[in-house]
XYZ file of C-alpha atoms in Angstrom:
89
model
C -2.255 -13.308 -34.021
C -0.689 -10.295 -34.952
C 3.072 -9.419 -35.846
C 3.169 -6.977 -32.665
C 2.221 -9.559 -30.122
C 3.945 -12.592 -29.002
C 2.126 -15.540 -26.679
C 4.652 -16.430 -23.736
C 4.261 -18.952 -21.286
C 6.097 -18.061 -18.001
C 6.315 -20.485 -15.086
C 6.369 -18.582 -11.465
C 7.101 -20.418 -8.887
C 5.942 -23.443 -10.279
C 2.818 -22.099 -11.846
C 2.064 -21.622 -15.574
C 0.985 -18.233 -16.487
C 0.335 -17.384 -20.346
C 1.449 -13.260 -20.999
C 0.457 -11.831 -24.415
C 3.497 -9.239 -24.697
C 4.337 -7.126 -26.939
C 7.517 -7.441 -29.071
C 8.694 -4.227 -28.556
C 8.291 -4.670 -24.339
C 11.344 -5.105 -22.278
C 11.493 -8.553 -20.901
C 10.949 -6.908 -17.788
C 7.789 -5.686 -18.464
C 6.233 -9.030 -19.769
C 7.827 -10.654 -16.382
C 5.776 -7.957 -14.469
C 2.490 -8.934 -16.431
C 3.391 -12.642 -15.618
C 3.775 -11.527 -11.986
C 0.524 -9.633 -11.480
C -1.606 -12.142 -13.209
C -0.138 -15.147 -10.913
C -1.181 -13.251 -8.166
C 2.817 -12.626 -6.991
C 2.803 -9.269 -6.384
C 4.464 -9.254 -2.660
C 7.987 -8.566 -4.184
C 9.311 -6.374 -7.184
C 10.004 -7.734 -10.320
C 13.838 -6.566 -9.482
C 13.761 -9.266 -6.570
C 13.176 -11.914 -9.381
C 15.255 -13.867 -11.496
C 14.103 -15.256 -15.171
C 15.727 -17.987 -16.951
C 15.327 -19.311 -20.409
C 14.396 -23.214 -20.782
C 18.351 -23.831 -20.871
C 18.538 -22.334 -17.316
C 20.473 -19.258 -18.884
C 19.838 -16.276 -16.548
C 18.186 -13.476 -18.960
C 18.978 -9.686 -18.729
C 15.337 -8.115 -18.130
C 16.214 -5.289 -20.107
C 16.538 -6.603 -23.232
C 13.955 -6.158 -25.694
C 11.867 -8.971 -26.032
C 12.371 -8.665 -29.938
C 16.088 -8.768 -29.432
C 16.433 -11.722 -26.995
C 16.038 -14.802 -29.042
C 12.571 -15.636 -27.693
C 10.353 -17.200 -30.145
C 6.548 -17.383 -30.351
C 5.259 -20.127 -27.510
C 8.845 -19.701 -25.446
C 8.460 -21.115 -22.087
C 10.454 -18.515 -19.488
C 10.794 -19.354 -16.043
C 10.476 -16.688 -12.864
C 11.735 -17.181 -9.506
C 12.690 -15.204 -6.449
C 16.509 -14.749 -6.168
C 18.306 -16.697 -3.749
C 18.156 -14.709 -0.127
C 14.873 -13.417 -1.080
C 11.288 -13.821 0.602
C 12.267 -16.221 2.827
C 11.220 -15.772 6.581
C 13.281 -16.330 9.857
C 12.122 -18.002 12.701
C 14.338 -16.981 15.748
């Protein structure tokens, strides 16, 4: 592997999805990967919340490089509360 790259292992909505990012990507940016490749593409990555294996909400700005992830992190993606839910009424 090279120095540039970084092997990720997001869980969306349950499902594994392995992201090769970029260490110079925002977090944001690998989250979108994550979401396109698990086939979740109904709501913006905005409308989504990632969380570190502590349960520590991260800032999706951040640089991946500058967040503390290591190589093999596991992140975790879900839908806000409020969000993509449907009413019956």
């Amino acid at each position: 592997m090279s120095d540039k790259y970084v092997d990720l292992n997001f869980i969306v909505n349950g499902q594994p999805v392995p992201v090769k990012a970029d260490w110079g990507w925002e977090l944001r940016e690998a989250a979108t990967k994550a979401l396109d490749e698990s086939g979740n593409s109904g709501q913006p990555v905005e409308n989504w919340e990632l969380r570190d294996v502590s349960g520590t909400v991260m800032d999706m700005g951040t640089k991946i490089a500058q967040s503390g992830i290591k190589e093999g992190a596991t992140l975790f993606l879900s839908l806000k509360a409020g969000i993509g839910g449907s009413r019956v009424g």
